[in-house]
Amino acid sequence: MTATRKIAAVSFAAMALLLAGCASGGNAEGTAAKSEKQTEKQAEAPAAEQTKQEACTDVQTALQELSGLSSVDASDPAAALAALKDASGTVSETAAKVGNPEVKAAADQAAVALDEYVVYLDSMVADPANADIAAMGDHITALQESVTELGTVCAS
């Protein structure tokens, strides 16, 4: 296994484990049904009228896409990174649409932390010889803390 693949495997595995429990947050029952209802409501009402629960459901649904990345083949770093970029884009787009002020700051923070982690992984995959492995822990911690804060906001 090349250095790039080892780095990518560890990075993606750490992220998947980190987000496996965090993505569901609050009340995970009926998330698909709530998400479908929320999509219908979003078409009818602007995000500014969004309730805290609606905002949390939207963001948690987007984060669930990340927990699904645990099945991505980390032996292909480029494909794994592409899947992570897509998921990060979904989280960022969802956070940008949050209209509830209680959830907005935490959703934005989680989206930024995830985006920064993706940029970090992209640079590692592009140039593994100069990868700053020590920074991985900082990125994972920032991501974990932001997702935990989002879960705290949504659970209150």
JSON list of C-alpha atoms in Angstrom, two decimals:
[
{"chain": "A", "resi": 1, "resn": "MET", "atom": "CA", "xyz": [0.00, 0.00, 0.00]},
{"chain": "A", "resi": 2, "resn": "THR", "atom": "CA", "xyz": [1.48, 3.36, -0.96]},
{"chain": "A", "resi": 3, "resn": "ALA", "atom": "CA", "xyz": [1.84, 6.21, 1.50]},
{"chain": "A", "resi": 4, "resn": "THR", "atom": "CA", "xyz": [-1.03, 8.05, -0.16]},
{"chain": "A", "resi": 5, "resn": "ARG", "atom": "CA", "xyz": [-3.36, 5.11, 0.26]},
{"chain": "A", "resi": 6, "resn": "LYS", "atom": "CA", "xyz": [-2.35, 4.59, 3.90]},
{"chain": "A", "resi": 7, "resn": "ILE", "atom": "CA", "xyz": [-2.92, 8.26, 4.68]},
{"chain": "A", "resi": 8, "resn": "ALA", "atom": "CA", "xyz": [-6.23, 8.30, 2.86]},
{"chain": "A", "resi": 9, "resn": "ALA", "atom": "CA", "xyz": [-7.41, 5.08, 4.49]},
{"chain": "A", "resi": 10, "resn": "VAL", "atom": "CA", "xyz": [-6.65, 6.38, 7.98]},
{"chain": "A", "resi": 11, "resn": "SER", "atom": "CA", "xyz": [-8.18, 9.79, 7.23]},
{"chain": "A", "resi": 12, "resn": "PHE", "atom": "CA", "xyz": [-11.41, 8.46, 5.77]},
{"chain": "A", "resi": 13, "resn": "ALA", "atom": "CA", "xyz": [-11.76, 5.77, 8.42]},
{"chain": "A", "resi": 14, "resn": "ALA", "atom": "CA", "xyz": [-11.31, 8.33, 11.20]},
{"chain": "A", "resi": 15, "resn": "MET", "atom": "CA", "xyz": [-13.87, 10.63, 9.64]},
{"chain": "A", "resi": 16, "resn": "ALA", "atom": "CA", "xyz": [-16.40, 7.85, 9.10]},
{"chain": "A", "resi": 17, "resn": "LEU", "atom": "CA", "xyz": [-16.12, 6.70, 12.71]},
{"chain": "A", "resi": 18, "resn": "LEU", "atom": "CA", "xyz": [-16.35, 10.26, 13.93]},
{"chain": "A", "resi": 19, "resn": "LEU", "atom": "CA", "xyz": [-19.53, 10.99, 12.03]},
{"chain": "A", "resi": 20, "resn": "ALA", "atom": "CA", "xyz": [-21.24, 7.62, 12.31]},
{"chain": "A", "resi": 21, "resn": "GLY", "atom": "CA", "xyz": [-22.91, 8.54, 15.57]},
{"chain": "A", "resi": 22, "resn": "CYS", "atom": "CA", "xyz": [-22.99, 12.30, 15.18]},
{"chain": "A", "resi": 23, "resn": "ALA", "atom": "CA", "xyz": [-24.93, 12.50, 11.96]},
{"chain": "A", "resi": 24, "resn": "SER", "atom": "CA", "xyz": [-28.16, 11.25, 13.43]},
{"chain": "A", "resi": 25, "resn": "GLY", "atom": "CA", "xyz": [-28.10, 13.73, 16.32]},
{"chain": "A", "resi": 26, "resn": "GLY", "atom": "CA", "xyz": [-31.31, 14.50, 18.27]},
{"chain": "A", "resi": 27, "resn": "ASN", "atom": "CA", "xyz": [-34.23, 12.28, 17.36]},
{"chain": "A", "resi": 28, "resn": "ALA", "atom": "CA", "xyz": [-33.33, 9.89, 14.56]},
{"chain": "A", "resi": 29, "resn": "GLU", "atom": "CA", "xyz": [-36.80, 8.30, 14.32]},
{"chain": "A", "resi": 30, "resn": "GLY", "atom": "CA", "xyz": [-38.60, 9.03, 11.10]},
{"chain": "A", "resi": 31, "resn": "THR", "atom": "CA", "xyz": [-35.78, 11.08, 9.58]},
{"chain": "A", "resi": 32, "resn": "ALA", "atom": "CA", "xyz": [-36.67, 10.08, 6.03]},
{"chain": "A", "resi": 33, "resn": "ALA", "atom": "CA", "xyz": [-40.32, 10.96, 6.52]},
{"chain": "A", "resi": 34, "resn": "LYS", "atom": "CA", "xyz": [-39.42, 14.23, 8.21]},
{"chain": "A", "resi": 35, "resn": "SER", "atom": "CA", "xyz": [-36.96, 15.02, 5.46]},
{"chain": "A", "resi": 36, "resn": "GLU", "atom": "CA", "xyz": [-39.62, 14.44, 2.80]},
{"chain": "A", "resi": 37, "resn": "LYS", "atom": "CA", "xyz": [-42.09, 16.64, 4.67]},
{"chain": "A", "resi": 38, "resn": "GLN", "atom": "CA", "xyz": [-39.40, 19.26, 5.17]},
{"chain": "A", "resi": 39, "resn": "THR", "atom": "CA", "xyz": [-38.60, 19.29, 1.45]},
{"chain": "A", "resi": 40, "resn": "GLU", "atom": "CA", "xyz": [-42.27, 19.92, 0.73]},
{"chain": "A", "resi": 41, "resn": "LYS", "atom": "CA", "xyz": [-42.41, 22.72, 3.32]},
{"chain": "A", "resi": 42, "resn": "GLN", "atom": "CA", "xyz": [-39.24, 24.33, 1.92]},
{"chain": "A", "resi": 43, "resn": "ALA", "atom": "CA", "xyz": [-40.89, 24.55, -1.48]},
{"chain": "A", "resi": 44, "resn": "GLU", "atom": "CA", "xyz": [-43.80, 26.36, 0.18]},
{"chain": "A", "resi": 45, "resn": "ALA", "atom": "CA", "xyz": [-42.07, 28.57, 2.76]},
{"chain": "A", "resi": 46, "resn": "PRO", "atom": "CA", "xyz": [-38.86, 30.59, 2.79]},
{"chain": "A", "resi": 47, "resn": "ALA", "atom": "CA", "xyz": [-36.01, 29.38, 5.02]},
{"chain": "A", "resi": 48, "resn": "ALA", "atom": "CA", "xyz": [-36.43, 32.45, 7.26]},
{"chain": "A", "resi": 49, "resn": "GLU", "atom": "CA", "xyz": [-39.63, 30.88, 8.64]},
{"chain": "A", "resi": 50, "resn": "GLN", "atom": "CA", "xyz": [-37.84, 27.63, 9.38]},
{"chain": "A", "resi": 51, "resn": "THR", "atom": "CA", "xyz": [-38.36, 26.11, 12.82]},
{"chain": "A", "resi": 52, "resn": "LYS", "atom": "CA", "xyz": [-35.45, 24.84, 14.86]},
{"chain": "A", "resi": 53, "resn": "GLN", "atom": "CA", "xyz": [-36.58, 21.24, 14.32]},
{"chain": "A", "resi": 54, "resn": "GLU", "atom": "CA", "xyz": [-36.88, 21.73, 10.55]},
{"chain": "A", "resi": 55, "resn": "ALA", "atom": "CA", "xyz": [-33.41, 23.24, 10.38]},
{"chain": "A", "resi": 56, "resn": "CYS", "atom": "CA", "xyz": [-31.94, 20.44, 12.48]},
{"chain": "A", "resi": 57, "resn": "THR", "atom": "CA", "xyz": [-33.63, 17.78, 10.37]},
{"chain": "A", "resi": 58, "resn": "ASP", "atom": "CA", "xyz": [-32.23, 19.30, 7.19]},
{"chain": "A", "resi": 59, "resn": "VAL", "atom": "CA", "xyz": [-28.68, 19.54, 8.52]},
{"chain": "A", "resi": 60, "resn": "GLN", "atom": "CA", "xyz": [-28.77, 16.07, 10.10]},
{"chain": "A", "resi": 61, "resn": "THR", "atom": "CA", "xyz": [-30.01, 14.60, 6.83]},
{"chain": "A", "resi": 62, "resn": "ALA", "atom": "CA", "xyz": [-27.07, 16.22, 5.02]},
{"chain": "A", "resi": 63, "resn": "LEU", "atom": "CA", "xyz": [-24.65, 14.89, 7.64]},
{"chain": "A", "resi": 64, "resn": "GLN", "atom": "CA", "xyz": [-26.03, 11.38, 7.19]},
{"chain": "A", "resi": 65, "resn": "GLU", "atom": "CA", "xyz": [-24.53, 11.44, 3.71]},
{"chain": "A", "resi": 66, "resn": "LEU", "atom": "CA", "xyz": [-21.15, 11.59, 5.44]},
{"chain": "A", "resi": 67, "resn": "SER", "atom": "CA", "xyz": [-21.81, 8.57, 7.60]},
{"chain": "A", "resi": 68, "resn": "GLY", "atom": "CA", "xyz": [-22.51, 6.65, 4.40]},
{"chain": "A", "resi": 69, "resn": "LEU", "atom": "CA", "xyz": [-18.94, 7.29, 3.29]},
{"chain": "A", "resi": 70, "resn": "SER", "atom": "CA", "xyz": [-17.73, 4.50, 5.58]},
{"chain": "A", "resi": 71, "resn": "SER", "atom": "CA", "xyz": [-18.46, 2.13, 2.69]},
{"chain": "A", "resi": 72, "resn": "VAL", "atom": "CA", "xyz": [-16.26, 4.10, 0.27]},
{"chain": "A", "resi": 73, "resn": "ASP", "atom": "CA", "xyz": [-13.18, 2.20, -0.92]},
{"chain": "A", "resi": 74, "resn": "ALA", "atom": "CA", "xyz": [-10.31, 4.05, 0.74]},
{"chain": "A", "resi": 75, "resn": "SER", "atom": "CA", "xyz": [-7.83, 2.11, -1.40]},
{"chain": "A", "resi": 76, "resn": "ASP", "atom": "CA", "xyz": [-8.79, 4.56, -4.17]},
{"chain": "A", "resi": 77, "resn": "PRO", "atom": "CA", "xyz": [-7.99, 7.93, -2.53]},
{"chain": "A", "resi": 78, "resn": "ALA", "atom": "CA", "xyz": [-9.14, 9.99, -5.51]},
{"chain": "A", "resi": 79, "resn": "ALA", "atom": "CA", "xyz": [-12.58, 8.35, -5.58]},
{"chain": "A", "resi": 80, "resn": "ALA", "atom": "CA", "xyz": [-12.92, 8.53, -1.80]},
{"chain": "A", "resi": 81, "resn": "LEU", "atom": "CA", "xyz": [-11.96, 12.20, -1.83]},
{"chain": "A", "resi": 82, "resn": "ALA", "atom": "CA", "xyz": [-14.44, 12.91, -4.62]},
{"chain": "A", "resi": 83, "resn": "ALA", "atom": "CA", "xyz": [-17.22, 11.29, -2.57]},
{"chain": "A", "resi": 84, "resn": "LEU", "atom": "CA", "xyz": [-16.19, 13.31, 0.47]},
{"chain": "A", "resi": 85, "resn": "LYS", "atom": "CA", "xyz": [-16.17, 16.53, -1.59]},
{"chain": "A", "resi": 86, "resn": "ASP", "atom": "CA", "xyz": [-19.70, 15.79, -2.81]},
{"chain": "A", "resi": 87, "resn": "ALA", "atom": "CA", "xyz": [-20.90, 15.16, 0.73]},
{"chain": "A", "resi": 88, "resn": "SER", "atom": "CA", "xyz": [-19.16, 18.30, 1.97]},
{"chain": "A", "resi": 89, "resn": "GLY", "atom": "CA", "xyz": [-20.84, 20.30, -0.77]},
{"chain": "A", "resi": 90, "resn": "THR", "atom": "CA", "xyz": [-24.23, 18.97, 0.33]},
{"chain": "A", "resi": 91, "resn": "VAL", "atom": "CA", "xyz": [-23.53, 19.97, 3.95]},
{"chain": "A", "resi": 92, "resn": "SER", "atom": "CA", "xyz": [-22.35, 23.44, 2.90]},
{"chain": "A", "resi": 93, "resn": "GLU", "atom": "CA", "xyz": [-25.38, 24.01, 0.67]},
{"chain": "A", "resi": 94, "resn": "THR", "atom": "CA", "xyz": [-27.72, 22.85, 3.41]},
{"chain": "A", "resi": 95, "resn": "ALA", "atom": "CA", "xyz": [-26.04, 25.06, 6.04]},
{"chain": "A", "resi": 96, "resn": "ALA", "atom": "CA", "xyz": [-26.29, 28.05, 3.71]},
{"chain": "A", "resi": 97, "resn": "LYS", "atom": "CA", "xyz": [-30.06, 27.55, 3.48]},
{"chain": "A", "resi": 98, "resn": "VAL", "atom": "CA", "xyz": [-30.65, 27.31, 7.23]},
{"chain": "A", "resi": 99, "resn": "GLY", "atom": "CA", "xyz": [-33.00, 30.10, 8.22]},
{"chain": "A", "resi": 100, "resn": "ASN", "atom": "CA", "xyz": [-33.31, 29.36, 11.91]},
{"chain": "A", "resi": 101, "resn": "PRO", "atom": "CA", "xyz": [-30.92, 31.60, 13.88]},
{"chain": "A", "resi": 102, "resn": "GLU", "atom": "CA", "xyz": [-30.47, 29.05, 16.68]},
{"chain": "A", "resi": 103, "resn": "VAL", "atom": "CA", "xyz": [-29.18, 26.43, 14.25]},
{"chain": "A", "resi": 104, "resn": "LYS", "atom": "CA", "xyz": [-27.49, 28.68, 11.67]},
{"chain": "A", "resi": 105, "resn": "ALA", "atom": "CA", "xyz": [-24.22, 29.37, 13.54]},
{"chain": "A", "resi": 106, "resn": "ALA", "atom": "CA", "xyz": [-23.66, 25.73, 14.48]},
{"chain": "A", "resi": 107, "resn": "ALA", "atom": "CA", "xyz": [-24.54, 24.50, 10.97]},
{"chain": "A", "resi": 108, "resn": "ASP", "atom": "CA", "xyz": [-22.16, 27.02, 9.40]},
{"chain": "A", "resi": 109, "resn": "GLN", "atom": "CA", "xyz": [-19.40, 26.02, 11.83]},
{"chain": "A", "resi": 110, "resn": "ALA", "atom": "CA", "xyz": [-19.83, 22.33, 10.99]},
{"chain": "A", "resi": 111, "resn": "ALA", "atom": "CA", "xyz": [-19.81, 23.09, 7.25]},
{"chain": "A", "resi": 112, "resn": "VAL", "atom": "CA", "xyz": [-16.62, 25.16, 7.56]},
{"chain": "A", "resi": 113, "resn": "ALA", "atom": "CA", "xyz": [-14.86, 22.49, 9.65]},
{"chain": "A", "resi": 114, "resn": "LEU", "atom": "CA", "xyz": [-15.81, 19.82, 7.11]},
{"chain": "A", "resi": 115, "resn": "ASP", "atom": "CA", "xyz": [-14.70, 21.97, 4.19]},
{"chain": "A", "resi": 116, "resn": "GLU", "atom": "CA", "xyz": [-11.35, 22.66, 5.87]},
{"chain": "A", "resi": 117, "resn": "TYR", "atom": "CA", "xyz": [-10.89, 18.93, 6.46]},
{"chain": "A", "resi": 118, "resn": "VAL", "atom": "CA", "xyz": [-11.63, 18.22, 2.79]},
{"chain": "A", "resi": 119, "resn": "VAL", "atom": "CA", "xyz": [-9.09, 20.85, 1.70]},
{"chain": "A", "resi": 120, "resn": "TYR", "atom": "CA", "xyz": [-6.56, 19.31, 4.08]},
{"chain": "A", "resi": 121, "resn": "LEU", "atom": "CA", "xyz": [-7.18, 15.78, 2.73]},
{"chain": "A", "resi": 122, "resn": "ASP", "atom": "CA", "xyz": [-7.02, 17.06, -0.84]},
{"chain": "A", "resi": 123, "resn": "SER", "atom": "CA", "xyz": [-3.57, 18.49, -0.20]},
{"chain": "A", "resi": 124, "resn": "MET", "atom": "CA", "xyz": [-2.46, 15.24, 1.45]},
{"chain": "A", "resi": 125, "resn": "VAL", "atom": "CA", "xyz": [-3.60, 13.14, -1.47]},
{"chain": "A", "resi": 126, "resn": "ALA", "atom": "CA", "xyz": [-2.06, 15.58, -3.98]},
{"chain": "A", "resi": 127, "resn": "ASP", "atom": "CA", "xyz": [1.32, 15.69, -2.22]},
{"chain": "A", "resi": 128, "resn": "PRO", "atom": "CA", "xyz": [1.70, 12.83, 0.29]},
{"chain": "A", "resi": 129, "resn": "ALA", "atom": "CA", "xyz": [5.45, 13.37, 0.62]},
{"chain": "A", "resi": 130, "resn": "ASN", "atom": "CA", "xyz": [4.83, 16.78, 2.19]},
{"chain": "A", "resi": 131, "resn": "ALA", "atom": "CA", "xyz": [1.64, 15.90, 4.06]},
{"chain": "A", "resi": 132, "resn": "ASP", "atom": "CA", "xyz": [1.31, 17.40, 7.52]},
{"chain": "A", "resi": 133, "resn": "ILE", "atom": "CA", "xyz": [0.14, 14.30, 9.33]},
{"chain": "A", "resi": 134, "resn": "ALA", "atom": "CA", "xyz": [0.25, 16.07, 12.69]},
{"chain": "A", "resi": 135, "resn": "ALA", "atom": "CA", "xyz": [-2.50, 18.45, 11.54]},
{"chain": "A", "resi": 136, "resn": "MET", "atom": "CA", "xyz": [-4.92, 15.58, 10.97]},
{"chain": "A", "resi": 137, "resn": "GLY", "atom": "CA", "xyz": [-5.82, 15.42, 14.66]},
{"chain": "A", "resi": 138, "resn": "ASP", "atom": "CA", "xyz": [-6.56, 19.13, 14.74]},
{"chain": "A", "resi": 139, "resn": "HIS", "atom": "CA", "xyz": [-8.88, 18.87, 11.75]},
{"chain": "A", "resi": 140, "resn": "ILE", "atom": "CA", "xyz": [-10.67, 15.82, 13.11]},
{"chain": "A", "resi": 141, "resn": "THR", "atom": "CA", "xyz": [-11.06, 17.49, 16.51]},
{"chain": "A", "resi": 142, "resn": "ALA", "atom": "CA", "xyz": [-12.46, 20.67, 14.96]},
{"chain": "A", "resi": 143, "resn": "LEU", "atom": "CA", "xyz": [-14.90, 18.65, 12.88]},
{"chain": "A", "resi": 144, "resn": "GLN", "atom": "CA", "xyz": [-15.95, 16.51, 15.84]},
{"chain": "A", "resi": 145, "resn": "GLU", "atom": "CA", "xyz": [-16.46, 19.54, 18.08]},
{"chain": "A", "resi": 146, "resn": "SER", "atom": "CA", "xyz": [-18.51, 21.39, 15.47]},
{"chain": "A", "resi": 147, "resn": "VAL", "atom": "CA", "xyz": [-20.76, 18.40, 14.80]},
{"chain": "A", "resi": 148, "resn": "THR", "atom": "CA", "xyz": [-21.14, 17.82, 18.55]},
{"chain": "A", "resi": 149, "resn": "GLU", "atom": "CA", "xyz": [-22.09, 21.47, 19.03]},
{"chain": "A", "resi": 150, "resn": "LEU", "atom": "CA", "xyz": [-24.67, 21.16, 16.27]},
{"chain": "A", "resi": 151, "resn": "GLY", "atom": "CA", "xyz": [-26.07, 18.07, 17.97]},
{"chain": "A", "resi": 152, "resn": "THR", "atom": "CA", "xyz": [-26.22, 19.96, 21.28]},
{"chain": "A", "resi": 153, "resn": "VAL", "atom": "CA", "xyz": [-28.08, 22.86, 19.69]},
{"chain": "A", "resi": 154, "resn": "CYS", "atom": "CA", "xyz": [-30.53, 20.51, 18.04]},
{"chain": "A", "resi": 155, "resn": "ALA", "atom": "CA", "xyz": [-31.09, 18.45, 21.17]},
{"chain": "A", "resi": 156, "resn": "SER", "atom": "CA", "xyz": [-31.93, 21.46, 23.33]}
]
